[in-house]
Amino acid sequence: MTAEYKVHDDIAIITLNNPPVNGLGFATRKGIVEGVEQALNDANVKAIVITGAGKAFSGGADITEFRKEAAFREPNLHGVIQVIENANKPVVAAIHSVVMGGGLELALACHYRLVAAGTKVALPEVKLGLLPGAGGTQRLPRVIGVEAALNMIVSGETVPAELLMSAPGQKLFDELVDADDDLLQTAMGFAKSVAHVKDLPKVRNLPCKHPQAEAYFGFARTTVGAMAKNLPAPLKCLEAVEAATKLKFDAGLEKERELFINLMWTPESRALQHLFFAERAASKIDDVPSDTPLRTIKKVGVIGAGTMGGGISMNFLNAGIPVTILETKQEALDRGIATIRKNYEAQVKKGKLKQDKYEERMALLTPSLSYDDLKDVDLVIEAVFEEMGVKEQVFTKLDSVIKQGAILASNTSTLDLNQIASFTKRPQDVVGMHFFSPANVMKLLEVVRGEKTAKDVLATVMALAKKIKKVAVVAGVTDGFIGNRMIEQYSRQAGFLLDEGASPQQIDKAVEKFGFAMGPFRMGDLAGNDIGWAIRKRRAVEQPDLRYSKTADLLCEKGRYGQKTGAGWYDYEPGKREPIVNQEVLDMIDQYRKDAGITPRKISDDEIVQRLVFSLVNEAAHILEEGFAQRASDIDIVYLYGYGFPFYRGGPMNYANEFGLFNVVETMKRFAKNPHDDADFWQPAPLLKQLAAEGKQFQ
Ligand code: NAI
């Protein structure tokens, strides 16, 4: 039973028991209704207590029912709420640990609410592109006030019960129960004390007013509108709360329902729900059981204190894990440590980090020039120069000094991890941990699975990623792994667009309007155009016939590497990141077109976006088919967390699914006919072709 019923001393107790967070699935909803009815029919029962077993009162909707028919099966949450609210015996919610979404809406229908200290309260629906659809937008403002309720509903953020309880005049909770006290006993005592009450209090009967409603909602609309950008849900949340202040309760509920249903059909909500499941799926590795014993990681070593080594170290220091960082020269070591300090100091200055926390973190960091200091680390991450010879030296040394059973990781972004593993006598312990720059900020981690990487190594690294607040995705050993292998095709396509007549600023603007954090040319300037140059030089040897625009090479020949040299596709003022158009670059591109005999044409923003996004999609389909990514949603995670793809579009694969794979293929066929593009480039990957032909989607 996912809702247990028992009677104790005249009091019926209904305990939600649907682990892990007592989601309100069909069986649980049915159980609650049956429990309430049984209690109402039992003359010996004077009052009802509803509580949750285990780690929550209720986390809200049951995620296993998401987007399934069961979510709507009667009794739905509205039905449960009505039964509770209309009960003619007092219903007391005994709330602890977590009360969220539908769980809070259910509690708001109870006549009384007791809350244990430390409980986390939230209406997080907006994070899935929705609004609380079971009365939350109508009842919450009635108990905590319009402004506080709007803040909670629009942000979806969690608020501690104590904070809500401390607001003057609040009617959300009747009592705060000390963490040491027995919540259920207290709730039963409370239920007995109100058993005689005939006119039971209902939140729906409370007034809902704001003294300056017009002005307040006007202001809120501007603020929320600016914050929400491309997301419809936050403004709809506002509309629903405003309705609570203007309409009678039942009319308000109806309005909420209408807004909720409209949001459910938006692509933005579908994208956010896709992301919710994608994140959960990403941590699972198909052939690695979830109960695989993990290796203990108490101490970490980092080799190389450059751009990446410093950022990587900070992740562990932030999580309270000691790090020993190794360099070859004192000077480089000092520079690396100084950068870490500078980053932390900037956070202290901004008030994001307390001075004592900063000192605590720095105290966990040990600079070193000797491998002897790494003997007992449990994990070592190499972040030295991107040259196989240097990697060989480092891994040979690591193999000889690091204790057996430790994990040896490389942060390489392009080199063959299997070859790196072969430099050791323990390739099963070698794995890729590909962080993204700046490594202390970017949430993505590609965990690169070598041919011989042991399952427990993978499981340990995936768990560790969570601990250091990264979103990890498993990638196979392929050139560029998932993210960079795709970006190479995207950059090639951006080059073709330049050749044909678009300017870097038009392309960047079109892509940014689509929602990317940054267009391809600004991104190149940020990452360093020399990186792509090096890759192209390598490709010229490997695939001499591969077509690409030479404009980026010409740019690099001028030393315009990007922000680090103050000049790339754009100019940059010292210390600033604002791109300034440079006429010389435009002339250079123009000259290149003339030399290649191309008459520039006007290209629409739509074409730009489609060519760039579909170039990602096609390469991703190859990656998926070749088995270098486990699932399409992992690829979306890589692009959302590592490459600034707009969240509200759910990643390139989700976008392609929404666009329709048949339409994607048709569009690609059209691009293939363009003489200035590359017909080979637009050959749909076999998987894409097949799915499109069968009317299916990427999974
Ligand atoms: P970097 O040049 O900033 O830092 C490399 C550091 O390693 C230097 O401080 C150097 O003194 C040190 N080093 C070189 N040989 C060493 C050795 N034998 N022992 C100890 N230290 C040694 O380079 P960056 O950008 O930090 O890159 C490091 C690795 O991370 C490379 O494999 C790179 O491909 C990868 N990577 C870089 C990204 C980026 O955006 N910069 C992103 C993801 C991965």
XYZ file of C-alpha atoms and ligand atoms in Angstrom:
743
model
C 0.000 0.000 0.000
C 1.374 3.405 -0.877
C -1.013 5.110 1.586
C -1.383 3.192 4.855
C -4.367 3.552 7.118
C -4.558 2.887 10.803
C -6.548 4.132 13.783
C -4.992 5.045 17.081
C -6.893 6.546 20.021
C -9.819 7.987 17.999
C -7.440 9.376 15.403
C -7.075 7.949 11.904
C -3.562 8.152 10.541
C -2.948 8.074 6.814
C 0.734 7.582 6.027
C 1.921 8.219 2.489
C 4.414 5.506 1.678
C 5.611 5.712 -1.881
C 9.407 5.890 -1.748
C 11.594 7.758 -2.339
C 9.582 10.967 -1.746
C 5.957 9.818 -1.487
C 5.065 10.972 -4.973
C 1.337 11.329 -5.462
C 0.869 8.556 -7.994
C -2.464 6.951 -8.782
C -2.295 4.260 -6.067
C -1.306 6.802 -3.433
C -4.070 9.206 -4.428
C -6.612 6.399 -4.324
C -5.280 5.275 -0.950
C -5.680 8.761 0.533
C -9.257 9.087 -0.667
C -10.160 5.618 0.621
C -8.496 6.383 3.953
C -10.385 9.641 4.399
C -13.675 7.990 3.498
C -13.051 5.127 5.893
C -12.281 7.606 8.664
C -15.400 9.637 7.952
C -17.525 6.497 8.030
C -16.052 5.275 11.302
C -17.954 6.781 14.220
C -15.021 6.053 16.521
C -12.690 8.301 14.548
C -12.708 11.941 15.635
C -9.983 13.413 13.453
C -7.514 12.475 10.705
C -3.756 12.977 10.491
C -1.974 12.743 7.137
C 1.772 12.252 7.203
C 4.581 10.807 5.110
C 6.816 7.780 5.733
C 10.569 7.938 5.247
C 12.347 10.960 3.837
C 9.453 13.280 2.962
C 5.897 14.348 3.605
C 5.510 14.433 -0.165
C 7.675 15.638 -3.042
C 4.601 16.137 -5.243
C 3.702 14.439 -8.514
C 5.020 10.918 -9.045
C 7.678 11.319 -11.709
C 7.130 7.791 -13.006
C 3.662 8.968 -14.108
C 4.964 12.071 -15.865
C 3.503 12.569 -19.305
C 1.510 9.357 -18.861
C -2.196 8.741 -18.715
C -1.923 7.546 -15.071
C -1.155 11.104 -13.969
C -4.712 12.107 -14.857
C -6.508 8.944 -13.725
C -9.260 9.618 -11.183
C -8.989 10.420 -8.430
C -6.643 13.101 -9.673
C -5.044 15.510 -7.219
C -8.016 17.889 -7.503
C -10.327 15.098 -6.440
C -8.129 14.168 -3.465
C -7.980 17.794 -2.401
C -11.750 18.172 -2.522
C -12.308 15.060 -0.434
C -9.892 16.351 2.209
C -11.145 19.911 2.256
C -14.805 18.876 2.440
C -14.248 16.324 5.204
C -16.457 17.040 8.186
C -13.818 15.804 10.599
C -10.603 17.773 11.070
C -7.724 16.778 8.795
C -4.278 17.645 10.140
C -1.162 17.487 7.959
C 1.937 16.368 9.878
C 4.662 17.664 7.600
C 8.356 16.898 7.759
C 11.534 16.948 5.640
C 10.158 17.839 2.204
C 6.817 19.279 1.124
C 6.819 20.259 -2.504
C 4.567 20.807 -5.475
C 1.436 18.664 -5.258
C 2.506 17.655 -1.743
C 2.184 21.252 -0.595
C -1.068 21.680 -2.498
C -2.435 18.651 -0.691
C -1.278 20.028 2.670
C -2.980 23.339 1.872
C -6.286 21.509 1.547
C -5.967 20.134 5.089
C -7.655 22.082 7.852
C -4.510 22.310 9.966
C -0.796 21.977 9.261
C 1.988 21.123 11.672
C 5.524 21.286 10.366
C 8.740 19.813 11.708
C 11.742 22.107 11.982
C 14.063 21.793 8.992
C 11.321 21.070 6.455
C 11.938 22.325 2.932
C 8.943 23.932 1.278
C 8.555 24.669 -2.440
C 6.275 24.884 -5.435
C 8.892 24.005 -8.082
C 6.570 23.487 -11.073
C 7.947 26.531 -12.903
C 11.232 24.659 -13.299
C 9.390 22.249 -15.562
C 7.795 25.084 -17.480
C 4.501 24.684 -15.604
C 2.631 26.252 -12.716
C 1.174 24.596 -9.636
C -2.039 23.218 -11.082
C -3.873 21.883 -8.044
C -4.778 25.104 -6.309
C -1.262 26.133 -5.258
C -1.452 29.515 -6.971
C -4.795 30.227 -5.284
C -4.181 28.901 -1.786
C -0.554 29.854 -1.105
C -1.132 33.646 -1.433
C -3.999 33.306 1.042
C -1.700 31.947 3.739
C 1.646 33.686 3.232
C 0.627 36.830 1.353
C 0.621 37.672 -2.317
C 4.224 38.829 -2.661
C 5.846 35.966 -0.762
C 3.705 33.447 -2.642
C 4.492 34.967 -6.028
C 8.206 34.855 -5.260
C 8.023 31.184 -4.359
C 5.883 30.231 -7.339
C 7.828 32.221 -9.941
C 11.248 31.092 -8.726
C 10.346 27.540 -7.728
C 12.965 27.900 -5.013
C 12.925 26.015 -1.739
C 12.181 27.970 1.433
C 12.828 26.655 4.964
C 9.678 26.192 7.062
C 11.167 28.306 9.865
C 11.454 31.290 7.564
C 7.857 30.987 6.410
C 6.726 30.491 9.998
C 8.469 33.679 11.108
C 6.458 35.930 8.749
C 3.882 37.965 10.686
C 0.295 36.905 10.095
C 1.203 33.718 8.210
C -1.435 31.006 8.197
C 0.511 28.324 6.388
C 1.546 26.446 9.506
C -0.296 26.194 12.810
C 2.682 24.926 14.735
C 6.403 24.403 14.277
C 7.431 21.133 15.899
C 10.898 20.898 17.336
C 13.181 18.462 15.530
C 13.628 16.464 18.757
C 9.891 16.056 19.335
C 7.826 13.246 17.908
C 5.913 14.865 15.044
C 3.233 12.194 14.817
C 2.548 12.200 18.547
C 2.330 15.992 18.536
C 0.016 15.918 15.516
C -2.242 13.338 17.188
C -2.394 15.482 20.318
C -3.221 18.486 18.164
C -5.887 16.543 16.268
C -7.550 15.587 19.553
C -7.529 19.216 20.650
C -9.437 20.290 17.518
C -11.683 17.221 17.273
C -14.654 19.183 18.530
C -14.337 22.004 15.967
C -17.385 22.081 13.730
C -16.615 25.042 11.514
C -13.366 23.735 10.098
C -10.940 26.318 8.735
C -10.410 26.161 4.980
C -7.701 28.075 3.185
C -10.100 28.725 0.298
C -12.235 30.901 2.592
C -9.380 33.239 3.521
C -9.242 36.612 1.778
C -6.601 37.268 -0.894
C -5.808 40.936 -1.308
C -2.870 43.135 -2.086
C -3.177 46.762 -0.939
C -1.655 48.103 -4.190
C -2.457 45.262 -6.498
C -2.385 47.281 -9.721
C 1.012 48.847 -9.079
C 2.509 45.703 -7.596
C 1.515 43.394 -10.442
C 2.629 45.995 -12.981
C 6.059 46.090 -11.404
C 6.218 42.318 -10.977
C 5.240 41.778 -14.598
C 8.186 43.876 -15.802
C 10.659 42.152 -13.492
C 9.452 38.622 -14.182
C 9.164 39.298 -17.918
C 12.789 40.438 -18.067
C 13.968 37.482 -16.025
C 11.940 34.856 -17.860
C 13.158 35.879 -21.334
C 11.998 33.003 -23.512
C 10.078 31.049 -20.937
C 6.312 31.460 -20.837
C 5.699 29.814 -17.435
C 6.876 32.550 -15.020
C 4.469 35.139 -16.468
C 1.637 32.616 -16.397
C 2.427 31.962 -12.717
C 2.012 35.675 -12.180
C -1.273 35.704 -14.036
C -2.601 32.888 -11.883
C -1.610 34.600 -8.620
C -3.107 37.851 -9.863
C -6.324 35.956 -10.556
C -6.327 34.850 -6.920
C -6.512 38.514 -5.905
C -9.238 39.409 -8.400
C -11.561 36.429 -8.736
C -13.669 34.351 -6.382
C -11.869 31.198 -5.272
C -13.533 28.775 -7.687
C -13.140 31.112 -10.652
C -9.471 31.505 -9.686
C -9.057 27.723 -9.636
C -10.578 27.517 -13.075
C -8.193 30.170 -14.369
C -5.252 28.294 -12.857
C -6.396 25.093 -14.562
C -6.696 26.807 -17.932
C -3.232 28.368 -17.653
C -1.759 25.042 -16.507
C -3.176 23.130 -19.462
C -1.946 25.757 -21.921
C 1.554 25.563 -20.473
C 1.611 21.783 -20.725
C 1.386 22.096 -24.486
C 4.263 24.526 -24.902
C 7.511 23.291 -26.453
C 9.342 25.099 -23.624
C 7.650 22.980 -20.980
C 8.300 19.815 -22.976
C 11.958 20.854 -23.269
C 12.336 21.432 -19.528
C 10.629 18.148 -18.713
C 12.912 16.435 -21.193
C 15.876 17.989 -19.401
C 14.577 16.801 -16.030
C 14.554 13.197 -17.245
C 17.733 13.610 -19.266
C 19.672 14.607 -16.159
C 18.405 11.591 -14.279
C 19.181 9.251 -17.160
C 22.693 10.634 -17.707
C 24.013 9.302 -14.409
C 23.058 5.735 -15.395
C 25.459 3.558 -17.334
C 23.704 0.769 -19.161
C 26.030 -2.087 -18.234
C 27.139 -0.794 -14.831
C 24.735 -1.882 -12.069
C 23.606 0.921 -9.774
C 24.833 -1.014 -6.720
C 28.414 -1.302 -8.017
C 30.711 -0.783 -5.001
C 32.492 2.553 -5.263
C 36.138 3.279 -4.619
C 36.818 5.718 -1.801
C 38.007 9.156 -2.891
C 39.389 11.115 0.036
C 42.412 12.762 -1.513
C 42.959 14.049 -5.019
C 46.078 14.889 -7.027
C 46.088 17.275 -9.987
C 48.986 17.374 -12.465
C 49.488 20.765 -14.076
C 48.453 24.070 -12.528
C 47.493 25.804 -15.760
C 44.095 27.038 -16.913
C 42.390 23.695 -16.365
C 44.391 22.262 -13.459
C 43.576 25.269 -11.274
C 39.854 25.215 -12.054
C 39.646 21.443 -11.593
C 41.321 21.707 -8.187
C 38.821 24.326 -7.050
C 35.930 21.908 -7.602
C 37.368 19.495 -5.086
C 38.412 22.177 -2.598
C 34.843 23.522 -2.735
C 33.575 20.054 -1.842
C 36.010 19.783 1.092
C 38.306 17.254 -0.610
C 42.068 17.889 -0.172
C 44.055 18.416 -3.361
C 47.766 18.159 -4.037
C 48.651 20.042 -7.206
C 51.860 19.288 -9.044
C 53.950 21.300 -11.490
C 57.408 20.941 -12.962
C 58.624 24.417 -12.022
C 58.141 26.569 -8.931
C 57.252 29.540 -11.094
C 54.359 27.743 -12.825
C 53.182 26.387 -9.498
C 53.162 29.857 -7.930
C 51.285 31.249 -10.904
C 48.668 28.507 -10.701
C 48.118 28.959 -6.959
C 47.906 32.734 -7.394
C 45.146 32.271 -9.985
C 43.169 30.043 -7.635
C 43.556 32.651 -4.886
C 42.497 35.414 -7.244
C 39.354 33.504 -8.222
C 38.396 32.904 -4.609
C 39.178 36.500 -3.654
C 36.872 37.742 -6.387
C 34.117 35.581 -4.904
C 34.828 36.966 -1.425
C 34.681 40.508 -2.784
C 31.326 39.838 -4.406
C 30.047 38.453 -1.107
C 29.599 34.985 -2.623
C 32.165 33.357 -0.339
C 32.920 34.011 3.322
C 36.524 34.799 4.241
C 36.780 31.829 6.630
C 35.434 29.437 3.959
C 38.029 30.775 1.535
C 40.782 30.119 4.043
C 39.397 26.655 4.772
C 39.499 25.834 1.086
C 43.009 27.144 0.553
C 44.176 25.124 3.568
C 43.083 21.958 1.739
C 45.436 22.755 -1.153
C 49.014 21.453 -1.147
C 51.348 22.743 -3.895
C 54.077 20.330 -4.877
C 56.964 19.745 -7.254
C 57.440 16.107 -6.321
C 55.507 13.007 -7.301
C 56.347 11.591 -3.855
C 53.608 13.834 -2.457
C 51.042 12.028 -4.589
C 51.741 8.501 -3.416
C 48.591 8.154 -1.363
C 46.021 10.037 -3.441
C 42.871 8.102 -4.421
C 42.382 9.927 -7.696
C 44.785 11.865 -9.857
C 43.695 14.095 -12.725
C 46.227 15.028 -15.351
C 45.864 18.453 -16.992
C 49.260 19.037 -18.631
C 50.005 20.181 -22.200
C 47.958 18.533 -24.917
C 50.823 16.501 -26.385
C 50.959 12.733 -26.418
C 54.676 12.761 -25.505
C 54.012 14.783 -22.353
C 51.021 12.611 -21.447
C 53.219 9.522 -21.878
C 55.844 10.896 -19.493
C 53.217 11.784 -16.899
C 51.270 8.507 -17.027
C 54.413 6.366 -16.947
C 55.463 8.234 -13.838
C 51.997 8.039 -12.270
C 51.952 4.286 -12.856
C 55.183 3.905 -10.954
C 54.337 6.101 -7.947
C 50.585 6.188 -7.310
C 49.175 3.550 -4.971
C 47.386 0.566 -6.505
C 43.619 0.949 -6.721
C 43.766 4.687 -7.297
C 42.001 6.157 -10.321
C 44.187 7.778 -12.985
C 42.248 10.357 -14.992
C 43.156 12.547 -17.942
C 41.540 15.843 -18.850
C 42.638 15.507 -22.463
C 40.188 17.021 -24.927
C 41.445 15.467 -28.149
C 43.935 12.689 -27.510
C 43.254 8.947 -27.617
C 42.475 7.851 -24.073
C 43.160 4.196 -24.899
C 46.679 5.110 -25.908
C 47.122 7.125 -22.708
C 45.884 4.118 -20.704
C 48.389 1.904 -22.501
C 51.268 3.892 -20.960
C 50.353 2.251 -17.639
C 50.187 -1.329 -16.445
C 46.712 -0.628 -15.097
C 44.559 0.556 -18.003
C 41.454 -0.564 -16.069
C 42.088 2.311 -13.648
C 42.421 4.948 -16.373
C 39.466 7.130 -17.332
C 38.903 10.497 -19.006
C 37.530 13.350 -16.963
C 36.971 16.037 -19.535
C 36.143 19.284 -17.771
C 35.087 22.416 -19.615
C 36.659 25.817 -19.245
C 36.384 27.576 -16.809
C 36.451 24.263 -14.971
C 35.302 25.709 -11.656
C 32.221 27.197 -13.330
C 31.063 24.970 -16.181
C 28.775 22.212 -14.996
C 29.512 19.650 -17.675
C 31.877 16.734 -17.224
C 32.414 14.224 -20.021
C 33.490 10.976 -18.447
C 35.476 9.200 -21.104
C 35.213 5.452 -21.009
C 38.312 3.745 -22.361
C 38.245 0.254 -23.836
C 39.553 -1.155 -20.586
C 38.142 1.259 -17.997
C 36.752 -0.782 -15.081
C 33.071 -0.489 -14.228
C 33.711 0.515 -10.639
C 36.005 3.300 -11.862
C 33.170 4.664 -13.995
C 30.639 4.333 -11.194
C 33.006 6.092 -8.773
C 33.682 8.977 -11.137
C 29.968 9.436 -11.886
C 29.193 9.591 -8.159
C 32.100 11.925 -7.536
C 30.837 14.237 -10.277
C 27.628 14.711 -8.312
C 29.604 15.492 -5.191
C 31.489 18.274 -6.974
C 28.201 19.512 -8.484
C 28.865 18.555 -12.082
C 26.497 16.966 -14.548
C 28.365 13.988 -15.942
C 27.807 12.239 -19.253
C 29.640 9.121 -20.422
C 31.424 9.419 -23.774
C 33.350 6.830 -25.730
C 36.829 7.307 -27.147
C 36.250 9.209 -30.361
C 38.002 12.299 -31.630
C 36.609 15.252 -29.666
C 34.397 12.922 -27.607
C 30.767 14.061 -27.841
C 30.810 17.845 -27.542
C 33.914 18.809 -29.494
C 33.328 16.240 -32.233
C 30.007 17.941 -32.900
C 31.338 21.482 -32.580
C 33.897 20.800 -35.291
C 31.087 20.290 -37.835
C 29.247 23.328 -36.495
C 32.371 25.449 -36.959
C 32.903 24.103 -40.472
C 29.341 25.065 -41.330
C 29.823 28.524 -39.802
C 32.781 28.926 -42.157
C 30.671 27.977 -45.203
C 28.116 30.578 -44.145
C 30.857 33.229 -44.044
C 32.053 32.232 -47.477
C 28.563 32.540 -48.914
C 27.932 36.047 -47.702
C 27.010 36.182 -44.007
C 29.173 38.236 -41.665
C 30.446 36.961 -38.307
C 28.143 39.405 -36.540
C 25.067 38.322 -38.510
C 25.782 34.683 -37.743
C 26.464 35.343 -34.060
C 23.346 37.460 -33.723
C 21.109 34.892 -35.438
C 22.396 32.103 -33.219
C 22.082 34.238 -30.097
C 18.542 35.172 -31.061
C 17.807 31.459 -31.301
C 18.943 31.346 -27.676
C 22.578 30.194 -27.647
C 24.640 31.944 -24.986
C 27.148 32.900 -27.686
C 27.454 32.665 -31.463
C 30.262 30.619 -33.078
C 32.626 33.521 -33.734
C 32.382 35.039 -30.281
C 32.860 31.525 -28.941
C 35.963 31.062 -31.094
C 37.375 34.325 -29.782
C 36.718 33.229 -26.214
C 38.176 29.721 -26.535
C 41.109 30.829 -28.741
C 40.997 30.498 -32.517
C 44.409 28.817 -32.436
C 42.821 25.664 -30.980
C 40.661 25.145 -34.082
C 43.654 26.020 -36.236
C 45.705 23.238 -34.692
C 42.852 20.780 -35.256
C 42.482 21.853 -38.895
C 46.201 21.356 -39.474
C 45.853 17.835 -38.133
C 42.789 17.182 -40.280
C 44.628 18.457 -43.381
C 46.997 15.496 -42.962
C 44.336 12.946 -41.997
C 41.641 14.000 -44.481
C 43.263 16.176 -47.152
C 40.017 16.327 -49.174
C 37.879 17.654 -46.334
C 36.300 20.943 -47.395
C 36.333 23.894 -45.089
C 36.483 27.667 -45.242
C 40.039 28.984 -45.095
C 38.953 32.276 -43.528
C 39.705 31.071 -39.989
C 43.244 30.091 -41.012
C 43.799 33.519 -42.576
C 42.613 35.091 -39.332
C 45.076 33.033 -37.288
C 47.894 33.858 -39.703
C 47.311 37.475 -38.677
C 47.808 36.436 -35.033
C 44.150 37.182 -34.261
C 43.659 34.347 -31.764
C 40.758 35.970 -29.932
C 40.253 37.629 -26.572
C 43.648 36.530 -25.298
C 45.397 38.571 -28.014
C 42.811 41.373 -27.864
C 41.813 40.578 -31.442
C 40.061 37.735 -33.215
C 36.954 37.828 -35.373
C 36.306 40.986 -33.371
C 38.447 43.492 -31.514
C 38.405 43.701 -27.738
C 39.356 46.534 -25.446
C 41.805 45.526 -22.718
C 39.969 43.759 -19.876
C 36.650 43.852 -21.719
C 34.704 41.105 -23.440
C 32.451 43.211 -25.672
C 33.088 42.368 -29.341
C 33.869 45.336 -31.585
C 33.457 44.910 -35.332
C 36.762 45.086 -37.208
C 36.655 46.282 -40.818
C 39.933 44.561 -41.708
C 38.419 41.189 -40.839
C 35.374 41.914 -43.004
C 37.656 42.972 -45.878
C 39.700 39.813 -45.415
C 36.558 37.682 -45.719
C 35.451 39.665 -48.751
C 38.786 39.185 -50.444
C 38.635 35.473 -49.734
C 35.211 35.270 -51.418
C 36.589 37.107 -54.448
C 39.571 34.768 -54.668
C 37.254 31.767 -54.444
C 34.957 33.231 -57.116
C 31.935 33.421 -54.818
C 29.336 36.147 -55.276
C 28.015 36.837 -51.795
C 24.289 36.406 -51.245
C 21.943 37.420 -48.468
C 21.310 34.525 -46.133
C 18.316 34.547 -43.823
C 18.709 34.162 -40.064
C 16.532 31.057 -40.212
C 18.817 29.399 -42.707
C 21.834 30.269 -40.582
C 20.319 28.718 -37.478
C 19.094 25.604 -39.237
C 22.401 24.958 -40.948
C 24.277 25.318 -37.695
C 21.910 23.356 -35.483
C 21.394 20.547 -37.997
C 25.142 20.221 -38.448
C 25.228 19.394 -34.717
C 22.304 17.019 -35.037
C 23.757 15.071 -37.943
C 27.111 14.546 -36.269
C 25.334 13.594 -33.059
C 23.392 10.933 -34.959
C 26.713 9.453 -36.125
C 28.056 9.518 -32.568
C 24.951 7.803 -31.246
C 24.964 5.179 -33.928
C 28.645 4.455 -33.437
C 27.977 3.935 -29.729
C 30.097 6.811 -28.420
C 27.098 8.252 -26.566
C 24.658 6.118 -24.632
C 21.485 7.988 -25.510
C 20.282 11.065 -27.375
C 19.387 12.846 -24.153
C 23.024 12.600 -22.993
C 23.993 14.588 -26.074
C 21.418 17.220 -25.140
C 22.945 17.445 -21.662
C 26.396 17.995 -23.188
C 25.099 20.874 -25.293
C 22.959 22.459 -22.596
C 25.620 22.383 -19.890
C 28.786 22.670 -21.942
C 28.001 24.746 -25.021
C 25.309 27.270 -24.083
C 22.483 25.657 -26.066
C 19.212 27.257 -24.904
C 17.604 25.312 -22.068
C 14.105 26.096 -23.246
C 14.820 24.226 -26.465
C 15.987 21.146 -24.583
C 19.206 20.495 -26.540
C 19.872 19.764 -30.238
C 18.331 16.279 -30.256
C 15.171 17.398 -28.513
C 14.988 20.331 -30.901
C 15.329 18.003 -33.886
C 12.623 15.721 -32.475
C 10.344 18.718 -32.073
C 11.153 19.954 -35.583
C 10.374 16.475 -36.865
C 13.193 14.244 -38.130
C 11.498 13.921 -41.503
C 11.604 17.714 -41.823
C 15.232 17.777 -40.682
C 16.216 15.341 -43.430
C 14.215 17.223 -46.066
C 15.893 20.476 -45.036
C 19.306 18.840 -45.199
C 18.567 17.612 -48.738
C 17.868 21.201 -49.705
C 21.145 22.390 -48.185
C 23.026 19.638 -50.030
C 22.038 21.216 -53.332
C 23.772 24.498 -52.474
C 26.995 24.609 -54.548
C 28.831 26.689 -51.923
C 28.026 24.331 -49.118
C 29.297 20.768 -49.065
C 27.030 18.035 -50.411
C 28.873 15.346 -48.424
C 28.392 17.356 -45.270
C 24.630 17.108 -45.656
C 24.406 13.376 -46.188
C 22.075 12.395 -43.354
C 23.612 9.968 -40.900
C 22.113 6.480 -41.430
C 20.393 6.566 -38.029
C 18.798 9.924 -38.762
C 17.665 8.733 -42.167
C 16.182 5.569 -40.761
C 14.338 7.285 -37.894
C 12.994 9.915 -40.268
C 11.759 7.245 -42.677
C 10.050 5.343 -39.869
C 8.483 8.483 -38.398
C 10.412 7.954 -35.172
C 12.401 10.179 -32.848
C 15.869 10.119 -31.322
C 15.800 8.197 -28.044
P 47.825 25.154 -19.817
O 48.929 25.321 -20.771
O 47.120 26.329 -19.289
O 48.343 24.335 -18.560
C 49.147 23.185 -18.630
C 50.037 23.184 -17.395
O 50.672 21.938 -17.289
C 51.126 24.249 -17.418
O 51.046 25.014 -16.248
C 52.411 23.445 -17.464
O 53.470 24.051 -16.734
C 51.994 22.152 -16.828
N 52.785 21.013 -17.214
C 53.242 20.728 -18.448
N 53.926 19.546 -18.412
C 53.884 19.110 -17.134
C 54.387 17.963 -16.475
N 55.077 17.045 -17.121
N 54.140 17.839 -15.168
C 53.437 18.760 -14.508
N 52.935 19.859 -15.079
C 53.150 20.026 -16.387
O 46.820 24.143 -20.513
P 45.285 23.896 -20.201
O 44.478 24.735 -21.064
O 45.093 23.923 -18.737
O 45.104 22.399 -20.717
C 45.502 21.279 -19.979
C 44.813 20.041 -20.506
O 43.416 20.232 -20.416
C 45.075 19.716 -21.954
O 45.105 18.315 -22.094
C 43.894 20.312 -22.675
O 43.610 19.687 -23.904
C 42.812 20.021 -21.678
N 41.632 20.867 -21.781
C 41.727 22.213 -21.964
C 40.604 23.006 -22.057
C 40.705 24.490 -22.242
O 39.680 25.111 -22.575
N 41.854 25.094 -22.022
C 39.251 22.410 -21.944
C 39.262 21.006 -21.669
C 40.416 20.272 -21.622
